[in-house]
Coordinates of C-alpha atoms and ligand atoms in Angstrom, one line a residue:
M42 CA -9.0 9.5 -20.5
K43 CA -10.4 6.6 -18.4
K44 CA -8.3 4.8 -15.8
R45 CA -7.5 1.7 -17.9
T46 CA -6.2 3.8 -20.8
Q47 CA -4.1 5.9 -18.4
L48 CA -2.6 2.7 -17.0
V49 CA -1.1 1.8 -20.4
H50 CA -0.3 5.3 -21.7
G51 CA -0.2 7.7 -18.7
G52 CA 3.1 9.6 -18.1
T53 CA 4.9 8.1 -21.0
K54 CA 7.9 10.2 -22.3
R55 CA 9.5 9.1 -25.5
S56 CA 13.1 9.8 -26.5
Q57 CA 14.1 10.9 -30.0
W58 CA 14.0 7.2 -31.0
G59 CA 10.2 6.9 -30.4
E60 CA 10.5 3.6 -28.5
L61 CA 7.1 1.9 -28.0
S62 CA 7.8 0.5 -24.5
E63 CA 9.0 2.8 -21.8
A64 CA 12.8 3.3 -21.8
I65 CA 14.8 2.5 -18.8
F66 CA 17.3 5.3 -18.0
L67 CA 19.9 3.4 -15.9
T68 CA 21.9 6.5 -15.2
Q69 CA 22.7 8.1 -11.9
G70 CA 23.6 11.5 -13.5
F71 CA 23.1 13.8 -16.5
A72 CA 25.5 15.8 -18.6
Y73 CA 24.9 19.4 -19.3
D74 CA 25.3 21.3 -22.6
S75 CA 27.1 24.2 -20.8
A76 CA 28.2 25.5 -17.4
E77 CA 25.3 27.9 -17.6
Q78 CA 22.8 25.1 -18.1
A79 CA 24.3 23.3 -15.1
E80 CA 24.1 26.4 -13.0
G81 CA 20.5 26.9 -14.1
R82 CA 19.4 23.4 -13.1
F83 CA 20.8 23.9 -9.6
I84 CA 18.9 27.2 -9.3
D85 CA 15.6 25.9 -10.5
C86 CA 15.1 22.4 -11.8
A87 CA 12.0 22.1 -13.9
P88 CA 9.9 18.8 -13.6
D89 CA 11.4 17.4 -16.8
E90 CA 15.0 18.4 -16.1
Y91 CA 17.3 16.1 -14.1
I92 CA 20.5 16.5 -12.0
Y93 CA 21.0 13.3 -10.1
A94 CA 19.0 10.1 -9.8
R95 CA 18.4 10.5 -6.1
Y96 CA 16.6 13.7 -7.0
G97 CA 14.8 12.3 -10.0
N98 CA 15.2 10.3 -13.2
P99 CA 13.0 10.1 -16.4
T100 CA 11.9 6.5 -15.8
V101 CA 11.1 7.2 -12.2
R102 CA 9.2 10.3 -13.3
M103 CA 7.1 8.2 -15.7
F104 CA 6.2 5.9 -12.9
E105 CA 5.3 8.8 -10.6
E106 CA 3.0 10.4 -13.2
R107 CA 1.3 7.1 -14.1
I108 CA 0.5 6.1 -10.5
A109 CA -0.6 9.7 -9.7
L110 CA -3.1 9.5 -12.6
L111 CA -4.4 6.1 -11.4
E112 CA -4.9 7.5 -7.9
G113 CA -6.3 10.8 -9.0
A114 CA -3.5 12.7 -7.1
E115 CA -1.8 15.9 -8.3
D116 CA 1.7 14.4 -7.9
G117 CA 3.8 11.6 -6.4
F118 CA 7.2 10.8 -5.1
A119 CA 8.6 7.3 -5.8
T120 CA 10.5 5.6 -3.0
A121 CA 12.9 2.6 -2.6
S122 CA 10.3 0.6 -0.7
G123 CA 6.8 0.9 0.9
M124 CA 8.5 1.6 4.3
A125 CA 10.6 4.4 2.8
A126 CA 7.3 5.9 1.7
V127 CA 5.6 5.6 5.1
N128 CA 8.6 6.9 6.9
G129 CA 9.2 9.7 4.3
A130 CA 5.5 10.9 4.4
L131 CA 5.5 11.1 8.2
V132 CA 9.0 12.3 9.0
S133 CA 9.1 14.9 6.3
M134 CA 6.1 16.8 7.7
L135 CA 6.5 16.3 11.5
K136 CA 8.7 17.9 14.1
A137 CA 9.3 17.6 17.9
G138 CA 6.3 18.6 19.9
D139 CA 3.8 17.5 17.2
H140 CA 0.9 15.2 17.9
V141 CA -0.2 12.3 15.7
V142 CA -3.2 9.9 16.0
S143 CA -2.8 6.5 14.5
A144 CA -4.9 3.3 14.2
R145 CA -3.5 0.5 16.3
A146 CA -3.9 -2.3 13.8
L147 CA -0.8 -1.6 11.6
F148 CA 1.7 -3.5 9.5
G149 CA 4.6 -4.3 11.9
S150 CA 7.1 -1.9 10.4
C151 CA 4.5 0.9 10.3
L152 CA 3.9 0.2 14.0
Y153 CA 7.7 0.5 14.7
I154 CA 7.8 3.9 13.1
L155 CA 4.8 5.3 15.0
E156 CA 5.5 3.5 18.4
T157 CA 9.3 3.7 18.6
I158 CA 10.9 6.1 16.1
L159 CA 8.6 9.1 16.2
P160 CA 8.4 9.3 20.0
R161 CA 12.2 9.2 20.1
F162 CA 12.2 12.5 18.2
G163 CA 9.6 14.1 20.4
V164 CA 6.5 13.4 18.5
E165 CA 3.6 12.3 20.6
V166 CA 1.5 9.4 19.2
T167 CA -2.0 8.4 20.4
F168 CA -3.3 5.0 19.2
V169 CA -7.0 4.3 18.6
D170 CA -9.2 1.5 17.3
G171 CA -9.3 2.6 13.7
A172 CA -12.9 1.3 13.1
D173 CA -14.3 3.3 16.0
L174 CA -15.0 6.9 14.9
E175 CA -15.7 7.9 18.6
Q176 CA -12.1 7.0 19.5
W177 CA -10.8 9.2 16.6
R178 CA -13.1 12.0 17.8
A179 CA -11.8 11.8 21.3
A180 CA -8.1 11.5 20.3
V181 CA -7.7 14.3 17.7
R182 CA -6.8 17.6 19.3
P183 CA -6.2 21.2 18.1
D184 CA -2.4 20.4 18.0
T185 CA -2.8 17.2 16.1
K186 CA -0.8 17.5 12.9
A187 CA -1.6 14.2 11.2
V188 CA -3.7 11.1 11.5
F189 CA -2.4 7.8 10.1
F190 CA -4.1 4.5 9.3
E191 CA -4.2 1.5 7.0
S192 CA -7.6 1.8 5.1
M193 CA -8.0 -2.0 5.3
S194 CA -6.0 -3.6 8.1
N195 CA -3.7 -6.5 8.0
P196 CA -4.5 -9.4 8.6
T197 CA -8.1 -8.9 10.0
L198 CA -9.3 -6.8 7.0
E199 CA -11.0 -4.2 9.1
L200 CA -11.9 -1.0 7.2
V201 CA -11.3 2.5 8.4
D202 CA -14.0 5.0 7.2
I203 CA -11.8 7.5 5.3
E204 CA -14.6 10.0 5.0
G205 CA -15.5 9.8 8.7
V206 CA -11.9 10.1 10.0
A207 CA -11.1 12.9 7.5
K208 CA -14.0 15.0 8.7
I209 CA -12.8 14.7 12.3
A210 CA -9.1 15.4 11.3
H211 CA -9.8 18.3 9.0
A212 CA -12.0 20.0 11.6
Q213 CA -8.8 20.3 13.7
G214 CA -6.5 21.1 10.8
A215 CA -4.8 17.7 10.8
L216 CA -3.6 16.0 7.6
V217 CA -5.0 12.5 6.7
L218 CA -2.3 10.0 5.7
V219 CA -3.6 6.7 4.4
D220 CA -1.6 3.5 3.9
N221 CA -3.8 2.1 1.1
V222 CA -2.0 -1.2 0.2
F223 CA -4.9 -3.6 0.9
S224 CA -7.5 -1.3 -0.8
T225 CA -5.3 -1.2 -4.0
P226 CA -5.1 1.8 -6.3
V227 CA -7.7 0.0 -8.5
Y228 CA -10.5 0.3 -6.0
S229 CA -9.3 3.4 -4.1
D230 CA -11.0 6.7 -4.3
A231 CA -9.2 7.8 -1.1
I232 CA -8.4 11.4 -2.2
A233 CA -12.0 12.2 -3.2
Q234 CA -13.1 10.6 0.2
G235 CA -10.8 13.0 2.1
A236 CA -7.3 11.6 2.3
D237 CA -4.6 14.2 1.9
V238 CA -1.7 11.8 1.4
V239 CA -2.0 8.2 0.0
I240 CA 0.9 5.8 0.5
Y241 CA 1.5 2.5 -1.4
S242 CA 4.0 -0.3 -1.0
A243 CA 4.4 -0.9 -4.8
T244 CA 6.0 -4.2 -3.8
K245 CA 2.4 -5.6 -3.5
H246 CA -0.3 -5.2 -6.2
I247 CA 1.5 -2.5 -8.3
D248 CA 4.4 -4.9 -9.2
G249 CA 2.1 -7.8 -8.5
Q250 CA 4.7 -10.3 -9.7
G251 CA 7.1 -10.5 -6.8
R252 CA 10.1 -8.9 -8.4
V253 CA 11.0 -5.6 -6.7
L254 CA 10.6 -3.5 -3.6
G255 CA 9.1 0.0 -4.2
G256 CA 6.8 2.6 -2.8
V257 CA 5.1 5.9 -3.5
I258 CA 3.8 8.9 -1.7
L259 CA 0.9 10.6 -3.4
G260 CA -0.7 14.0 -2.6
T261 CA -0.9 17.6 -3.7
K262 CA 1.9 19.2 -5.7
D263 CA 2.7 21.5 -2.8
F264 CA 3.0 18.6 -0.3
I265 CA 5.0 16.3 -2.7
R266 CA 7.4 18.8 -4.1
G267 CA 7.5 21.2 -1.1
V268 CA 7.6 18.8 1.9
V269 CA 8.3 15.2 0.7
E270 CA 10.8 15.8 -2.1
P271 CA 13.4 17.8 -0.1
Y272 CA 13.4 15.2 2.7
M273 CA 13.5 12.2 0.4
K274 CA 16.1 13.5 -2.1
H275 CA 18.5 14.4 0.7
T276 CA 18.0 11.3 2.9
G277 CA 18.4 8.6 0.2
G278 CA 15.2 6.7 0.0
S279 CA 14.6 7.3 -3.7
M280 CA 13.5 4.7 -6.2
S281 CA 15.9 3.1 -8.6
P282 CA 15.2 3.6 -12.4
F283 CA 15.2 -0.2 -12.9
T284 CA 12.5 -0.6 -10.2
A285 CA 10.4 2.2 -11.8
W286 CA 10.6 0.4 -15.1
V287 CA 9.4 -2.9 -13.6
L288 CA 6.6 -1.1 -11.9
L289 CA 5.5 0.8 -15.0
K290 CA 5.0 -2.6 -16.6
G291 CA 3.2 -3.7 -13.5
I292 CA 0.7 -0.8 -13.6
E293 CA -0.2 -1.7 -17.2
T294 CA -1.9 -4.9 -16.0
I295 CA -2.9 -4.0 -12.5
D296 CA -6.6 -3.5 -13.2
L297 CA -6.8 -6.9 -15.0
R298 CA -4.9 -8.7 -12.3
V299 CA -6.6 -7.1 -9.2
R300 CA -10.1 -7.7 -10.6
A301 CA -9.3 -11.4 -11.4
Q302 CA -7.8 -11.8 -7.9
T303 CA -10.9 -10.2 -6.3
D304 CA -13.1 -12.7 -8.2
S305 CA -11.0 -15.6 -6.9
A306 CA -11.1 -14.2 -3.3
M307 CA -14.9 -14.1 -3.5
A308 CA -15.0 -17.6 -4.8
V309 CA -12.7 -19.0 -2.1
A310 CA -14.6 -17.0 0.6
R311 CA -17.9 -18.5 -0.5
A312 CA -16.4 -22.0 -0.7
L313 CA -15.1 -21.8 2.9
E314 CA -17.9 -19.9 4.6
G315 CA -19.8 -22.2 7.0
K316 CA -17.6 -25.3 6.4
P317 CA -16.9 -27.5 9.4
G318 CA -13.7 -26.5 11.1
V319 CA -13.8 -22.9 9.8
A320 CA -14.8 -20.7 12.7
N321 CA -14.9 -17.5 10.6
V322 CA -14.2 -16.3 7.1
I323 CA -13.3 -12.6 7.1
Y324 CA -13.8 -11.1 3.6
P325 CA -15.1 -7.6 3.1
G326 CA -17.0 -8.7 0.0
L327 CA -19.2 -11.1 2.0
E328 CA -22.5 -9.8 3.3
S329 CA -21.5 -11.4 6.6
H330 CA -18.6 -8.9 7.0
P331 CA -19.5 -6.3 9.7
Q332 CA -18.4 -3.5 7.4
Y333 CA -20.0 -4.7 4.2
A334 CA -21.9 -1.5 3.7
L335 CA -18.8 0.6 4.3
M336 CA -16.9 -1.6 1.8
L337 CA -19.6 -0.9 -0.8
R338 CA -19.4 2.8 -0.2
Q339 CA -15.6 3.2 0.1
L340 CA -14.2 0.5 -2.4
G341 CA -17.1 -1.2 -4.2
K342 CA -15.3 -4.5 -4.1
G343 CA -13.9 -6.8 -1.3
G344 CA -10.4 -6.9 -2.6
T345 CA -7.8 -9.6 -3.1
M346 CA -7.2 -10.7 0.5
L347 CA -9.2 -12.8 2.9
S348 CA -8.6 -14.4 6.3
I349 CA -10.0 -17.6 7.8
D350 CA -10.0 -18.5 11.4
L351 CA -9.7 -22.3 11.8
A352 CA -11.4 -23.7 14.9
G353 CA -8.5 -26.1 15.7
G354 CA -5.9 -23.3 16.4
K355 CA -2.3 -23.4 15.4
A356 CA -2.2 -27.2 14.8
A357 CA -5.1 -26.9 12.4
A358 CA -3.6 -23.9 10.7
F359 CA -0.2 -25.6 10.2
R360 CA -1.9 -28.8 8.8
F361 CA -3.9 -26.6 6.4
L362 CA -0.8 -24.7 5.2
N363 CA 1.2 -27.9 4.8
A364 CA -1.5 -29.6 2.8
L365 CA -1.8 -26.7 0.2
E366 CA -0.6 -27.7 -3.3
V367 CA -1.2 -24.6 -5.4
I368 CA -1.1 -21.8 -2.8
L369 CA 2.4 -21.1 -1.6
I370 CA 3.4 -20.4 2.1
S371 CA 5.0 -17.0 2.1
N372 CA 4.4 -13.5 3.5
N373 CA 4.1 -11.3 0.4
L374 CA 0.7 -10.3 -0.9
G375 CA -1.0 -8.9 -4.0
D376 CA 1.1 -11.3 -6.1
A377 CA 0.1 -13.2 -9.3
K378 CA 0.8 -16.3 -7.2
S379 CA -1.6 -17.2 -4.4
I380 CA 0.0 -17.0 -1.0
A381 CA -1.0 -18.2 2.5
T382 CA 0.4 -16.7 5.7
H383 CA 0.1 -17.7 9.4
P384 CA 0.4 -14.2 10.9
A385 CA 0.6 -15.3 14.6
T386 CA 3.9 -17.2 14.0
T387 CA 5.4 -15.0 11.2
T388 CA 4.4 -11.4 10.3
H389 CA 2.9 -10.7 13.7
Q390 CA 5.1 -12.9 15.9
R391 CA 6.9 -9.9 17.4
L392 CA 3.7 -8.5 18.9
A393 CA 2.9 -9.1 22.6
P394 CA 0.3 -12.0 22.8
E395 CA -2.3 -9.6 24.5
L396 CA -2.0 -7.1 21.6
R397 CA -2.2 -9.9 19.0
A398 CA -5.4 -11.2 20.8
S399 CA -6.9 -7.7 20.9
L400 CA -6.3 -7.3 17.2
G401 CA -8.1 -10.6 16.5
I402 CA -4.9 -12.4 15.4
T403 CA -5.8 -15.9 16.7
E404 CA -3.6 -19.0 16.5
G405 CA -6.0 -20.4 13.9
L406 CA -6.0 -17.3 11.6
I407 CA -4.6 -17.8 8.1
R408 CA -4.3 -14.9 5.7
L409 CA -4.8 -15.7 2.0
S410 CA -3.7 -13.4 -0.9
L411 CA -5.4 -14.7 -4.0
G412 CA -3.5 -14.7 -7.2
I413 CA -4.4 -15.0 -10.9
E414 CA -4.5 -18.8 -11.2
D415 CA -7.7 -20.5 -12.3
P416 CA -10.2 -19.9 -9.5
E417 CA -11.5 -23.5 -9.7
D418 CA -7.9 -24.8 -8.8
L419 CA -7.8 -22.3 -5.9
V420 CA -11.1 -23.4 -4.5
E421 CA -10.2 -27.1 -4.9
D422 CA -6.9 -26.4 -3.1
V423 CA -8.4 -24.8 0.0
L424 CA -11.1 -27.5 0.2
Q425 CA -8.6 -30.3 0.0
A426 CA -6.4 -28.6 2.6
L427 CA -9.4 -28.1 4.9
A428 CA -10.2 -31.9 4.5
A429 CA -6.6 -32.6 5.5
V430 CA -7.2 -30.6 8.8
Ligands
LIG582 C1 4.1 -4.4 2.7 C2 3.5 -3.3 3.4 C3 4.2 -2.1 3.8 C4 5.7 -2.0 3.5 O1 6.1 -2.1 2.2 P1 7.5 -2.6 1.7 O2 7.5 -2.4 0.3 O3 7.7 -4.0 2.2 O4 8.5 -1.8 2.4 C5 3.6 -1.1 4.4 N1 2.2 -1.1 4.7 C6 1.5 -2.2 4.4 C7 0.0 -2.2 4.7 C8 2.1 -3.3 3.7 O5 1.3 -4.4 3.4

């Protein structure tokens, strides 16, 4: 079946009642028909048998199967948040003495895991400029166990060439772990391009309606069930059945939402490009983006996020934000509601000013996550906010 059909039907398991919509199994445990059956489950639990919700639950399993179909992965493990997924994917496969190479431009909490937590347990981490294949080539060594990067960075929307990095990593036997949030599962072809493990914060486009925190780790059956599951089920980062149910409904509409959001991002990017007071519009879907060709090859579309750099710095950025009437000031992304963020004073405030500058996070930078409102209202909103600046 094609992707859009799988998004509606994939992974569905019906109870004896034949319910049309996915059932939500709000149960932590499961009763057995006999002592022998209980013993059998603890010896060898089949994929459709359950023991305890931290190990698995039918609603969570439906979500895992549907998102794995969407990504083209063999299997997936659902987690309580995107960060439980990033942490689980890395920590489940690493041990003291291992070496990891990571892109430097990371979501703050991802940076904390790679920069602070992993070294505390004896894992050596080398940071590189993710867009520069030469730096990856120089950093990956025979003892490198994994490379990690966000395929499109936050908030400067720089792409990492998955195929290029995978070639370098695989030549040394390292696994390629991709945090794919900004690329979205709708445009991603990461596994075909060489990623071994794909990680999503489902909080973003997969829910897409700002309701729950969730995450997922996708990969081969061997990696998910052999490496990730034992770690996750014993350390407590599993997804709640309620969250899985919300996310199953989110996946049903993700393709429609993300494509509409992308159209709006393109309309807003075009409306702002070249306007007085706008020093730069960063959108991978614009021909002016330095990685436009890579975007076409890797994703085909520019995605739902764009950033603008206002020439007037922080004062201009704050005037712009405070003048917005439709677009909300917040720090989520991928939502049905359009959202504007000032990374320098919020999401990236914790970074040292020199690092912020080296990542291109200026005082005038505003990140926009386009929603599913009428694109004409969104264009009008940013233009009137710019006029207020
Ligand atoms: C939001 C986000 C995360 C973390 O996800 P949570 O669901 O908030 O835990 C990780 N990586 C990226 C790129 C994100 O945008």
